[in-house]
Coordinates of C-alpha atoms and ligand atoms in Angstrom, one line a residue:
Chain A
M1214 CA 14.3 -18.1 -0.4
N1215 CA 13.5 -20.5 2.7
K1216 CA 16.8 -21.5 5.0
K1217 CA 18.3 -24.5 4.3
T1218 CA 17.7 -27.4 6.8
D1219 CA 21.0 -29.1 8.9
R1220 CA 20.3 -32.0 6.8
E1221 CA 20.3 -29.8 3.4
E1222 CA 23.1 -28.5 3.8
A1223 CA 24.9 -32.0 5.1
M1224 CA 23.9 -33.5 1.6
D1225 CA 24.8 -30.2 -0.4
A1226 CA 28.4 -30.8 1.5
A1227 CA 28.1 -34.7 0.4
E1228 CA 27.0 -33.6 -3.4
I1229 CA 24.4 -34.9 -3.5
T1230 CA 21.8 -33.9 -5.7
V1231 CA 18.0 -33.9 -4.6
V1232 CA 15.3 -34.2 -7.2
C1233 CA 12.0 -34.3 -5.4
R1234 CA 12.3 -32.5 -1.8
C1235 CA 8.8 -33.9 -0.9
E1236 CA 10.1 -36.9 -1.2
D1237 CA 14.0 -36.9 -1.4
V1238 CA 14.7 -38.4 -4.0
T1239 CA 17.9 -38.2 -5.2
L1240 CA 19.7 -37.4 -8.7
E1241 CA 21.6 -40.7 -8.4
E1242 CA 18.9 -42.8 -7.6
I1243 CA 17.3 -41.8 -10.6
R1244 CA 20.5 -42.6 -12.7
D1245 CA 20.7 -45.9 -10.9
L1246 CA 17.3 -47.3 -12.2
I1247 CA 17.3 -45.6 -15.6
R1248 CA 21.1 -47.6 -15.6
E1249 CA 18.9 -50.3 -14.4
G1250 CA 16.6 -50.4 -17.1
Y1251 CA 13.9 -48.1 -15.9
T1252 CA 13.2 -45.8 -19.1
T1253 CA 9.7 -44.5 -18.4
A1254 CA 9.1 -41.6 -16.1
E1255 CA 5.7 -42.9 -14.8
E1256 CA 7.6 -46.4 -13.6
I1257 CA 10.2 -44.6 -12.0
K1258 CA 8.1 -42.2 -10.1
R1259 CA 6.5 -45.1 -9.1
I1260 CA 9.6 -46.6 -7.7
T1261 CA 10.9 -43.6 -6.0
R1262 CA 7.9 -42.0 -5.1
C1263 CA 9.8 -38.9 -7.2
G1264 CA 6.5 -36.1 -7.6
M1265 CA 3.9 -37.8 -5.8
G1266 CA 4.0 -35.6 -2.4
P1267 CA 2.1 -32.6 -1.7
C1268 CA 3.8 -30.0 -4.3
Q1269 CA 2.5 -32.6 -7.1
G1270 CA 5.9 -32.8 -8.6
R1271 CA 6.1 -28.9 -9.5
T1272 CA 9.7 -29.3 -10.1
C1273 CA 11.3 -32.4 -9.8
R1274 CA 8.2 -33.3 -12.7
E1275 CA 10.6 -31.2 -15.0
L1276 CA 13.8 -32.3 -13.7
L1277 CA 12.5 -36.2 -14.6
L1278 CA 12.0 -35.8 -18.0
A1279 CA 14.9 -33.9 -18.2
E1280 CA 17.2 -36.8 -17.5
L1281 CA 15.4 -39.3 -19.1
A1282 CA 15.4 -37.2 -22.6
R1283 CA 19.6 -36.3 -21.6
A1284 CA 20.0 -40.5 -21.3
S1285 CA 18.0 -41.2 -24.4
G1286 CA 18.9 -38.7 -26.3
R1287 CA 16.0 -37.5 -27.0
K1288 CA 14.2 -34.1 -26.4
I1289 CA 12.2 -33.1 -23.1
D1290 CA 8.8 -33.0 -25.2
E1291 CA 9.6 -36.0 -27.1
V1292 CA 9.6 -37.8 -23.5
A1293 CA 6.2 -39.2 -22.0
P1294 CA 5.5 -37.0 -18.8
T1295 CA 3.6 -38.3 -15.9
K1296 CA -0.2 -38.4 -15.7
Y1297 CA -1.4 -35.2 -13.3
R1298 CA -3.7 -36.7 -10.7
P1299 CA -6.1 -33.5 -8.6
P1300 CA -6.4 -32.3 -6.6
A1301 CA -4.1 -29.4 -7.9
K1302 CA -3.6 -28.7 -4.4
P1303 CA -3.7 -30.7 -1.5
I1304 CA -7.6 -30.4 -0.3
R1305 CA -8.0 -31.2 3.8
L1306 CA -10.5 -34.3 4.3
G1307 CA -12.5 -32.3 6.8
G1308 CA -12.3 -29.4 4.9
I1309 CA -14.4 -30.9 1.8
I1310 CA -17.6 -31.9 3.7
E1311 CA -17.4 -29.1 5.9
G1312 CA -17.1 -27.3 1.7
D1313 CA -14.6 -25.1 3.1
S1314 CA -13.1 -23.2 -0.3
S1315 CA -10.3 -21.9 1.2
D1316 CA -8.9 -25.3 0.7
L1317 CA -9.6 -25.2 -3.1
G1318 CA -6.7 -22.9 -4.0
Chain B
M838 CA 29.5 -38.1 -11.9
I839 CA 28.9 -40.6 -14.3
A840 CA 26.9 -39.2 -17.2
V841 CA 23.7 -42.5 -17.7
T842 CA 23.1 -42.9 -22.0
W843 CA 20.4 -45.5 -23.6
A844 CA 23.1 -47.2 -25.1
E845 CA 24.5 -48.1 -22.0
T846 CA 21.8 -48.7 -20.2
V847 CA 18.3 -49.9 -21.8
S848 CA 16.8 -52.7 -20.8
S849 CA 15.5 -55.8 -23.0
A850 CA 12.3 -53.8 -23.2
V851 CA 13.2 -51.1 -25.9
S852 CA 15.7 -52.0 -27.7
E853 CA 15.2 -56.6 -28.0
Q854 CA 13.2 -57.5 -31.1
L855 CA 10.1 -59.6 -30.4
P856 CA 10.9 -63.8 -30.9
K857 CA 9.3 -64.9 -33.9
T858 CA 8.3 -68.4 -31.7
A859 CA 7.8 -68.9 -27.5
D860 CA 6.7 -71.8 -25.5
A861 CA 4.5 -69.6 -23.6
V862 CA 3.6 -66.3 -24.1
V863 CA 1.7 -64.4 -20.8
I864 CA -0.2 -61.4 -22.0
G865 CA -0.6 -58.4 -19.8
G866 CA 2.4 -56.9 -17.7
G867 CA 0.6 -56.4 -14.6
V868 CA 0.8 -57.9 -11.2
V869 CA -0.7 -60.9 -12.4
G870 CA 1.1 -61.6 -15.8
T871 CA 4.3 -60.9 -14.1
S872 CA 4.1 -64.0 -11.1
I873 CA 2.8 -66.3 -13.9
A874 CA 6.1 -65.2 -16.6
Y875 CA 8.0 -65.7 -12.8
H876 CA 6.4 -68.7 -12.2
L877 CA 7.1 -70.4 -15.7
A878 CA 10.6 -69.0 -16.1
K879 CA 11.3 -70.7 -12.4
K880 CA 10.2 -74.2 -13.7
G881 CA 12.0 -73.9 -16.6
F882 CA 9.4 -74.1 -19.3
G883 CA 11.0 -73.5 -21.9
S884 CA 11.1 -69.7 -23.5
V885 CA 8.8 -67.3 -21.9
V886 CA 7.1 -64.3 -23.3
L887 CA 5.0 -61.3 -21.6
L888 CA 3.3 -59.2 -23.8
E889 CA 2.5 -55.6 -21.6
R890 CA 0.3 -52.7 -24.3
S891 CA 2.4 -50.2 -21.9
Y892 CA 4.2 -49.4 -19.0
L893 CA 4.7 -52.5 -16.3
A894 CA 2.0 -52.1 -13.4
C895 CA -0.3 -49.5 -15.6
G896 CA -3.4 -50.9 -15.2
S897 CA -4.7 -52.4 -11.9
T898 CA -2.3 -53.0 -10.3
G899 CA -0.6 -49.6 -9.9
R900 CA -4.0 -48.2 -8.7
C901 CA -5.0 -50.6 -6.1
G902 CA -5.2 -50.8 -2.3
A903 CA -2.7 -53.7 -2.5
G904 CA -4.3 -55.3 0.9
V905 CA -3.4 -58.8 1.5
R906 CA -6.0 -60.3 3.7
Q907 CA -7.1 -64.0 4.6
Q908 CA -10.9 -63.4 6.4
W909 CA -12.8 -64.4 3.5
G910 CA -15.9 -66.0 3.3
T911 CA -15.3 -69.8 1.3
R912 CA -12.7 -72.3 2.2
L913 CA -11.6 -71.3 -1.5
N914 CA -9.9 -68.2 -0.9
C915 CA -8.9 -68.3 2.2
L916 CA -6.6 -71.3 1.4
L917 CA -5.7 -69.2 -2.2
S918 CA -4.7 -66.4 0.1
I919 CA -2.9 -67.7 3.3
A920 CA -0.9 -69.8 0.3
S921 CA -0.4 -65.3 -1.2
V922 CA 1.0 -64.4 2.6
R923 CA 3.2 -67.1 3.0
A924 CA 4.8 -66.0 -0.5
F925 CA 4.7 -62.5 0.2
E926 CA 6.4 -63.2 3.5
R927 CA 9.3 -64.7 1.6
M928 CA 9.0 -62.3 -1.2
D929 CA 12.1 -60.1 -0.5
E930 CA 14.3 -63.1 -0.5
E931 CA 13.0 -64.9 -3.2
L932 CA 12.9 -62.5 -5.9
G933 CA 16.1 -60.8 -4.7
Y934 CA 15.2 -57.5 -6.5
G935 CA 17.1 -55.2 -4.3
R936 CA 14.2 -53.0 -2.9
S937 CA 11.8 -53.9 -0.7
I938 CA 8.0 -54.7 -1.4
E939 CA 7.0 -52.8 1.5
F940 CA 4.8 -56.0 2.9
K941 CA 3.5 -54.2 6.1
Q942 CA 1.7 -57.1 8.3
G943 CA -0.2 -54.5 10.7
G944 CA -3.7 -57.0 10.3
Y945 CA -7.2 -56.2 9.2
L946 CA -10.1 -55.1 10.8
L947 CA -12.9 -56.1 9.5
I948 CA -15.8 -54.1 11.1
A949 CA -20.0 -55.1 11.1
Y950 CA -22.0 -52.6 11.8
T951 CA -25.6 -54.9 11.2
R952 CA -27.1 -58.3 12.7
R953 CA -26.7 -60.1 9.2
E954 CA -22.7 -59.1 8.9
M955 CA -22.1 -60.1 12.5
E956 CA -23.6 -63.5 12.0
Q957 CA -21.8 -63.9 8.5
F958 CA -18.6 -62.7 10.9
T959 CA -18.8 -65.6 12.9
K960 CA -19.4 -68.2 10.6
N961 CA -16.6 -66.6 8.3
V962 CA -13.9 -66.8 11.8
E963 CA -15.6 -70.6 12.5
L964 CA -14.4 -71.7 8.5
Q965 CA -11.0 -69.4 9.2
L966 CA -9.9 -70.9 12.3
S967 CA -10.3 -74.3 10.8
L968 CA -8.2 -73.1 8.4
D969 CA -5.3 -72.0 10.9
I970 CA -6.1 -68.5 10.0
P971 CA -5.1 -66.7 13.1
V972 CA -8.0 -64.6 13.5
S973 CA -10.0 -63.4 16.5
L974 CA -13.7 -62.4 17.0
L975 CA -13.7 -58.9 19.1
T976 CA -15.9 -56.6 21.0
P977 CA -16.0 -52.8 20.0
R978 CA -13.6 -52.5 23.4
E979 CA -11.3 -54.6 21.8
A980 CA -11.6 -53.7 18.4
G981 CA -11.1 -49.7 19.5
K982 CA -7.7 -51.1 21.7
I983 CA -6.4 -52.5 18.4
V984 CA -7.3 -48.9 16.7
P985 CA -7.5 -46.3 19.0
I986 CA -8.5 -44.0 16.9
L987 CA -11.9 -46.4 15.6
N988 CA -15.0 -44.6 16.6
T989 CA -16.9 -47.6 18.3
D990 CA -20.2 -46.5 18.4
D991 CA -22.2 -48.3 15.8
I992 CA -20.2 -51.3 15.7
Y993 CA -21.2 -54.6 16.2
C994 CA -18.3 -56.6 16.5
A995 CA -15.2 -56.8 14.5
T996 CA -12.1 -59.6 13.7
F997 CA -9.0 -58.8 13.5
C998 CA -6.3 -61.3 11.3
P999 CA -2.7 -60.1 12.7
T1000 CA -1.1 -61.2 9.8
D1001 CA -2.3 -59.7 7.5
G1002 CA -1.6 -56.0 5.7
H1003 CA -0.9 -54.7 2.6
A1004 CA 2.3 -54.3 0.4
N1005 CA 3.9 -52.0 -2.5
P1006 CA 2.1 -53.3 -5.9
F1007 CA 4.7 -51.4 -8.1
H1008 CA 7.7 -52.9 -6.4
V1009 CA 5.9 -56.5 -6.1
T1010 CA 5.4 -56.3 -9.7
Y1011 CA 9.0 -54.7 -10.6
A1012 CA 10.0 -57.9 -8.7
Y1013 CA 8.4 -60.2 -10.4
A1014 CA 9.6 -58.3 -13.5
T1015 CA 13.1 -58.2 -12.4
A1016 CA 13.5 -62.1 -11.2
G1017 CA 12.0 -63.5 -14.3
R1018 CA 14.0 -61.6 -16.6
R1019 CA 17.5 -63.2 -14.8
L1020 CA 15.4 -67.0 -15.3
G1021 CA 15.2 -66.2 -18.9
A1022 CA 11.9 -64.9 -19.1
K1023 CA 11.6 -61.9 -22.0
I1024 CA 9.0 -59.1 -21.0
H1025 CA 8.2 -56.8 -23.9
T1026 CA 6.5 -53.3 -22.6
F1027 CA 4.7 -51.0 -25.0
T1028 CA 3.4 -53.9 -27.2
D1029 CA -0.3 -54.8 -27.6
A1030 CA -1.5 -58.3 -28.3
C1031 CA -3.8 -57.6 -31.2
E1032 CA -4.8 -61.0 -31.8
I1033 CA -4.5 -64.5 -30.8
L1034 CA -4.2 -67.0 -34.5
T1035 CA -6.1 -70.4 -33.9
E1036 CA -6.0 -73.6 -35.8
S1037 CA -8.8 -75.9 -35.5
G1038 CA -9.7 -74.7 -31.9
K1039 CA -5.5 -74.7 -30.4
V1040 CA -3.8 -71.8 -30.0
E1041 CA -1.0 -70.9 -33.2
G1042 CA 0.3 -67.5 -32.1
V1043 CA -0.1 -64.1 -30.7
R1044 CA 0.0 -61.0 -33.4
T1045 CA 1.2 -58.4 -31.9
N1046 CA 1.8 -54.4 -33.0
K1047 CA 5.6 -55.9 -33.1
G1048 CA 5.2 -59.0 -34.8
T1049 CA 3.6 -62.3 -34.6
I1050 CA 5.1 -64.8 -32.5
S1051 CA 4.4 -68.1 -32.6
T1052 CA 3.7 -70.7 -30.0
K1053 CA 1.2 -73.0 -28.5
V1054 CA 0.2 -71.6 -25.3
V1055 CA -1.4 -68.4 -24.6
I1056 CA -2.1 -66.9 -21.0
N1057 CA -4.6 -64.5 -21.0
A1058 CA -3.5 -61.9 -17.5
A1059 CA -5.1 -58.9 -19.2
G1060 CA -7.0 -57.9 -16.2
P1061 CA -9.8 -55.3 -17.1
Y1062 CA -9.2 -56.4 -20.6
S1063 CA -9.5 -60.3 -20.1
G1064 CA -12.7 -60.4 -22.4
V1065 CA -11.3 -58.3 -25.2
V1066 CA -8.6 -60.5 -25.2
A1067 CA -10.7 -63.9 -24.6
R1068 CA -13.0 -63.1 -27.1
M1069 CA -9.9 -62.8 -29.5
T1070 CA -10.1 -66.9 -29.8
G1071 CA -14.1 -66.9 -29.9
L1072 CA -14.3 -67.0 -26.2
D1073 CA -17.2 -65.0 -24.3
I1074 CA -16.4 -65.1 -20.5
P1075 CA -18.8 -63.8 -18.1
F1076 CA -16.6 -60.9 -16.6
Y1077 CA -16.8 -57.1 -16.3
P1078 CA -15.1 -54.1 -15.4
E1079 CA -16.0 -51.9 -13.0
R1080 CA -14.8 -48.5 -11.7
H1081 CA -13.4 -47.8 -8.2
Q1082 CA -12.0 -45.0 -6.8
I1083 CA -9.4 -44.3 -4.1
L1084 CA -7.1 -41.3 -2.9
V1085 CA -4.3 -41.1 -0.5
T1086 CA -2.7 -38.4 2.3
E1087 CA -0.2 -36.4 3.1
P1088 CA 2.7 -39.1 5.3
V1089 CA 2.2 -38.3 8.9
E1090 CA 3.6 -40.4 11.9
P1091 CA 2.6 -44.0 12.1
V1092 CA -1.1 -44.1 13.9
L1093 CA -3.0 -46.8 12.5
G1094 CA -1.4 -50.7 12.1
P1095 CA -4.5 -52.6 10.5
M1096 CA -5.9 -52.2 7.3
V1097 CA -9.7 -51.0 8.7
M1098 CA -12.0 -52.4 6.5
S1099 CA -16.3 -52.4 6.6
F1100 CA -18.3 -55.3 3.8
S1101 CA -21.7 -52.6 4.4
R1102 CA -20.5 -49.8 4.3
R1103 CA -18.1 -50.6 1.7
Y1104 CA -14.9 -48.7 2.9
Y1105 CA -11.4 -49.5 3.9
C1106 CA -8.7 -47.3 4.5
Q1107 CA -5.1 -48.4 5.2
Q1108 CA -1.4 -46.1 6.5
T1109 CA 1.7 -47.6 4.3
P1110 CA 4.8 -47.6 5.9
H1111 CA 5.8 -44.3 4.2
G1112 CA 3.1 -42.4 6.7
S1113 CA 0.5 -41.6 4.0
F1114 CA -3.3 -43.7 4.1
I1115 CA -4.7 -45.0 1.2
M1116 CA -8.7 -45.3 1.1
G1117 CA -10.9 -46.1 -0.7
M1118 CA -14.9 -46.8 -1.4
G1119 CA -16.8 -49.0 -3.7
D1120 CA -19.9 -46.9 -5.6
P1121 CA -23.2 -49.6 -5.6
K1122 CA -24.6 -47.2 -8.6
E1123 CA -21.3 -47.9 -10.5
K1124 CA -22.7 -49.0 -14.4
P1125 CA -19.8 -51.5 -15.7
G1126 CA -17.0 -49.9 -17.9
F1127 CA -13.8 -49.0 -19.2
L1128 CA -14.3 -45.3 -17.1
T1129 CA -11.0 -44.7 -15.1
S1130 CA -11.7 -41.2 -14.5
S1131 CA -12.1 -39.8 -10.7
T1132 CA -14.9 -37.4 -9.4
W1133 CA -15.3 -34.5 -6.7
E1134 CA -18.7 -36.6 -5.5
F1135 CA -16.1 -39.2 -4.5
L1136 CA -14.0 -36.8 -3.1
V1137 CA -17.2 -36.5 -0.8
E1138 CA -18.0 -39.1 0.2
M1139 CA -14.8 -40.5 1.3
A1140 CA -14.1 -38.1 3.7
E1141 CA -18.0 -38.0 5.0
E1142 CA -17.2 -42.2 5.9
I1143 CA -14.0 -42.2 6.2
T1144 CA -13.9 -38.8 9.2
K1145 CA -16.7 -40.9 10.7
V1146 CA -14.7 -43.7 10.9
L1147 CA -11.7 -42.7 11.6
P1148 CA -12.4 -39.1 13.1
P1149 CA -9.1 -37.9 13.5
I1150 CA -8.4 -38.4 9.5
G1151 CA -10.1 -35.6 9.5
E1152 CA -7.1 -33.6 9.8
L1153 CA -5.4 -34.8 6.8
S1154 CA -5.0 -33.2 3.4
V1155 CA -5.4 -35.4 0.2
V1156 CA -2.5 -35.0 -2.0
R1157 CA -3.7 -36.8 -4.9
Q1158 CA -7.0 -39.3 -5.7
W1159 CA -7.4 -41.3 -8.7
A1160 CA -9.7 -44.2 -9.9
G1161 CA -8.9 -47.9 -11.3
L1162 CA -11.2 -51.4 -13.0
Y1163 CA -12.1 -54.0 -10.9
D1164 CA -12.3 -57.3 -12.9
M1165 CA -15.5 -58.3 -11.9
T1166 CA -17.0 -62.1 -12.2
P1167 CA -20.6 -63.2 -10.9
D1168 CA -19.6 -64.7 -8.7
A1169 CA -16.1 -62.5 -6.9
H1170 CA -14.1 -65.5 -7.6
P1171 CA -11.6 -65.6 -10.9
I1172 CA -11.3 -67.5 -13.6
L1173 CA -7.8 -69.9 -13.2
G1174 CA -7.4 -72.4 -15.3
G1175 CA -7.3 -74.0 -19.0
T1176 CA -10.1 -73.3 -21.5
P1177 CA -11.9 -75.3 -24.6
V1178 CA -9.1 -73.5 -26.9
D1179 CA -6.7 -75.3 -26.7
G1180 CA -2.9 -73.9 -25.3
F1181 CA -5.8 -71.0 -23.8
Y1182 CA -5.4 -69.9 -20.3
L1183 CA -7.9 -67.7 -18.2
A1184 CA -5.6 -66.0 -15.3
C1185 CA -8.4 -63.1 -14.7
G1186 CA -11.4 -62.1 -12.6
F1187 CA -10.2 -62.0 -9.5
S1188 CA -12.7 -59.5 -8.6
G1189 CA -11.2 -56.9 -6.6
H1190 CA -8.3 -58.9 -5.3
G1191 CA -6.4 -59.5 -7.9
F1192 CA -3.0 -58.6 -6.4
M1193 CA -3.5 -60.5 -3.0
L1194 CA -4.3 -63.4 -5.0
A1195 CA -1.4 -62.9 -7.5
P1196 CA 1.6 -64.3 -5.7
V1197 CA -0.5 -68.1 -5.5
T1198 CA -2.0 -67.7 -9.4
G1199 CA 1.4 -67.4 -11.1
E1200 CA 2.1 -71.1 -9.3
L1201 CA -1.0 -72.6 -10.0
I1202 CA -0.6 -71.3 -13.7
S1203 CA 2.2 -72.2 -14.2
E1204 CA 1.8 -76.2 -12.5
I1205 CA -2.0 -76.2 -14.4
V1206 CA 0.5 -75.5 -17.8
C1207 CA 2.8 -77.8 -17.0
D1208 CA 0.5 -80.5 -16.6
E1209 CA 0.8 -80.8 -13.1
E1210 CA -1.6 -81.2 -10.6
P1211 CA -2.1 -78.0 -9.1
S1212 CA -0.9 -77.5 -5.1
I1213 CA -4.0 -76.1 -4.7
D1214 CA -7.6 -78.0 -5.7
I1215 CA -9.2 -75.3 -8.1
H1216 CA -11.0 -77.1 -11.0
G1217 CA -14.1 -75.1 -9.2
L1218 CA -12.4 -72.0 -10.3
D1219 CA -12.2 -72.8 -13.6
L1220 CA -14.3 -70.8 -16.6
G1221 CA -17.1 -74.4 -17.0
R1222 CA -18.2 -73.9 -13.7
F1223 CA -20.5 -70.6 -15.1
E1224 CA -22.0 -72.6 -17.0
R1225 CA -22.3 -76.1 -15.4
G1226 CA -24.1 -73.6 -12.9
E1227 CA -21.9 -74.0 -10.0
L1228 CA -20.9 -70.6 -8.6
V1229 CA -18.3 -70.5 -5.4
I1230 CA -20.1 -67.2 -3.8
E1231 CA -18.1 -65.3 -1.8
P1232 CA -19.9 -63.3 0.6
S1233 CA -17.4 -61.0 2.2
V1234 CA -16.2 -58.0 -0.7
V1235 CA -16.1 -54.3 -0.9
Ligands
FAD2193 C1 -9.1 -49.0 -6.3 C2 -8.9 -50.4 -6.4 C3 -8.4 -51.1 -5.4 C4 -8.2 -52.2 -4.8 N1 -7.7 -52.9 -3.9 C5 -7.1 -54.1 -4.3 C6 -6.8 -54.4 -2.9 O1 -6.7 -54.0 -1.4 N2 -6.2 -55.7 -2.5 C7 -5.9 -56.5 -3.9 O2 -5.8 -57.4 -3.8 N3 -6.6 -56.3 -5.0 C8 -7.1 -54.9 -5.4 N4 -7.6 -54.9 -6.3 C9 -7.8 -55.2 -7.1 C10 -6.2 -55.1 -8.0 O3 -5.4 -54.4 -8.6 C11 -6.8 -56.2 -9.2 O4 -7.4 -57.4 -8.7 C12 -5.1 -57.3 -9.7 O5 -4.0 -55.8 -9.8 C13 -5.0 -57.6 -11.2 O6 -3.5 -57.9 -11.8 P1 -3.7 -57.7 -13.0 O7 -2.4 -57.9 -13.2 O8 -4.4 -59.3 -13.1 O9 -4.3 -56.4 -13.8 P2 -3.9 -55.0 -14.4 O10 -3.1 -54.7 -13.6 O11 -4.3 -54.6 -14.8 O12 -2.7 -55.9 -16.1 C14 -3.2 -56.1 -16.9 C15 -2.0 -55.7 -18.1 O13 -2.3 -56.1 -19.2 C16 -2.1 -55.0 -19.9 N5 -3.5 -55.2 -21.1 C17 -4.7 -55.2 -21.3 N6 -4.4 -56.1 -23.1 C18 -3.4 -55.8 -23.3 C19 -3.2 -56.2 -24.1 N7 -3.9 -57.1 -25.9 N8 -2.0 -56.7 -25.2 C20 -1.1 -56.7 -24.0 N9 -1.0 -55.6 -23.2 C21 -2.2 -55.2 -22.3 C22 -2.9 -53.6 -19.4 O14 -2.3 -52.7 -20.0 C23 -2.4 -54.0 -18.0 O15 -1.6 -53.3 -17.8 C24 -7.9 -53.4 -6.4 C25 -8.3 -52.4 -7.8 C26 -8.4 -51.6 -7.9 C27 -9.0 -50.4 -8.7

């Protein structure tokens, strides 16, 4: 486990739940958007950037779907997921032309 | 923590029944359709219904570079984009959306790599200055001062307009939708317009997958699907979709103010306020069609080009790539206005710059539908121009 940063500790103390760590999106923000009437994962992803960071939504994607499922009283697999976009892992632009396959994961 | 449940929250989009009648139906929930719905509602046109077959901004709008420039080669495009820039500047205030549309006026730096391009730029600048667009013609050295990471080796000249920029396309669309709803427009997502009902050359209604609405006015803002929607009334419009690819990098601290763009080399690149770089490139080999898959070849070409143009960017990682459709017309100008079918209006064919023209398009179409004199003379952008052979050729597009 990585040691928590100062900011993360402060957020823990304030009981702020971060859903997307790359883009710093909290559960409260997501709930606010659902309350405003945004009902699809695609829209919430686009407004908050939840899942758009370098990790490509590895954990937050599921958390967002779970929250939408709970709010709508559906099962998680009944909520339309967001599309996966390539690349699966970040690739350095310079590496692409050098044909550096070590970057390709 | 208060749990949020659907019952207490869910928007009109999901729960409300489709109305049986409307004064106007807008087909398409991209930036153009939502802008039109907002402007019609603002004019108090009556009941306005917008139909979107998926979620808002799922089409070209949500996939675009969202650049906004006034540096055009035709008077009409200049006038339209000047009006749009003014609208973007006051949008946060006007639409009361609560979030920012992230309009960043870092300018556009257009680069000329050939003598011909330089000659065209000189003409463009003369035109732009005559319309009070604050543009200047720059030497390669001056261009390098504005963008220190720019490789100025092969450059003939550049032009720069500091009030150009880019915004966040999702926020702009949702801002128009939010403001439109507040003024009474009904937005129905996941509602597909399947058929346009006409009788003796007049619009009578729209059949959707959720019921039929009777209406005398239908506005086609279906983006790349505008040709398909027009055909529902029997009209063939000279229009074709064309795939364009784009990518985004990880975010870093601000190093690039303007959008950097070349027509002859067909690239553009910007750094968003969020810190990520968004870049795209046109492919002259791309054939018309609805394909939106992304390719490895694009990644390679884009990487090769951008590391030549802005070498330090080569160190950044790509986090996502995707593709969207340009909505092309033969003269790269939109088709705006009425049609031979009474009550059927077109707001389409933006040829890769519909994001920036959306604000002014909403304004103009709402004026035309309300039978007012449009605030900019756009009769040259009607559908009839293709038959009359009066094309308005735009020389400056990627
Ligand atoms: C890679 C790329 C980069 C771009 N960069 C820029 C840029 O920098 N600046 C700029 O100004 N423009 C840019 N564009 C162009 C811009 O994206 C489009 O011109 C603009 O988004 C068009 O908006 P729209 O609302 O007309 O279309 P769309 O956003 O495509 O909206 C049309 C909507 O209609 C819906 N629809 C279609 N048929 C039906 C039906 N039968 N019933 C109900 N709904 C229907 C679709 O689902 C879609 O949501 C770019 C485009 C691409 C692809």
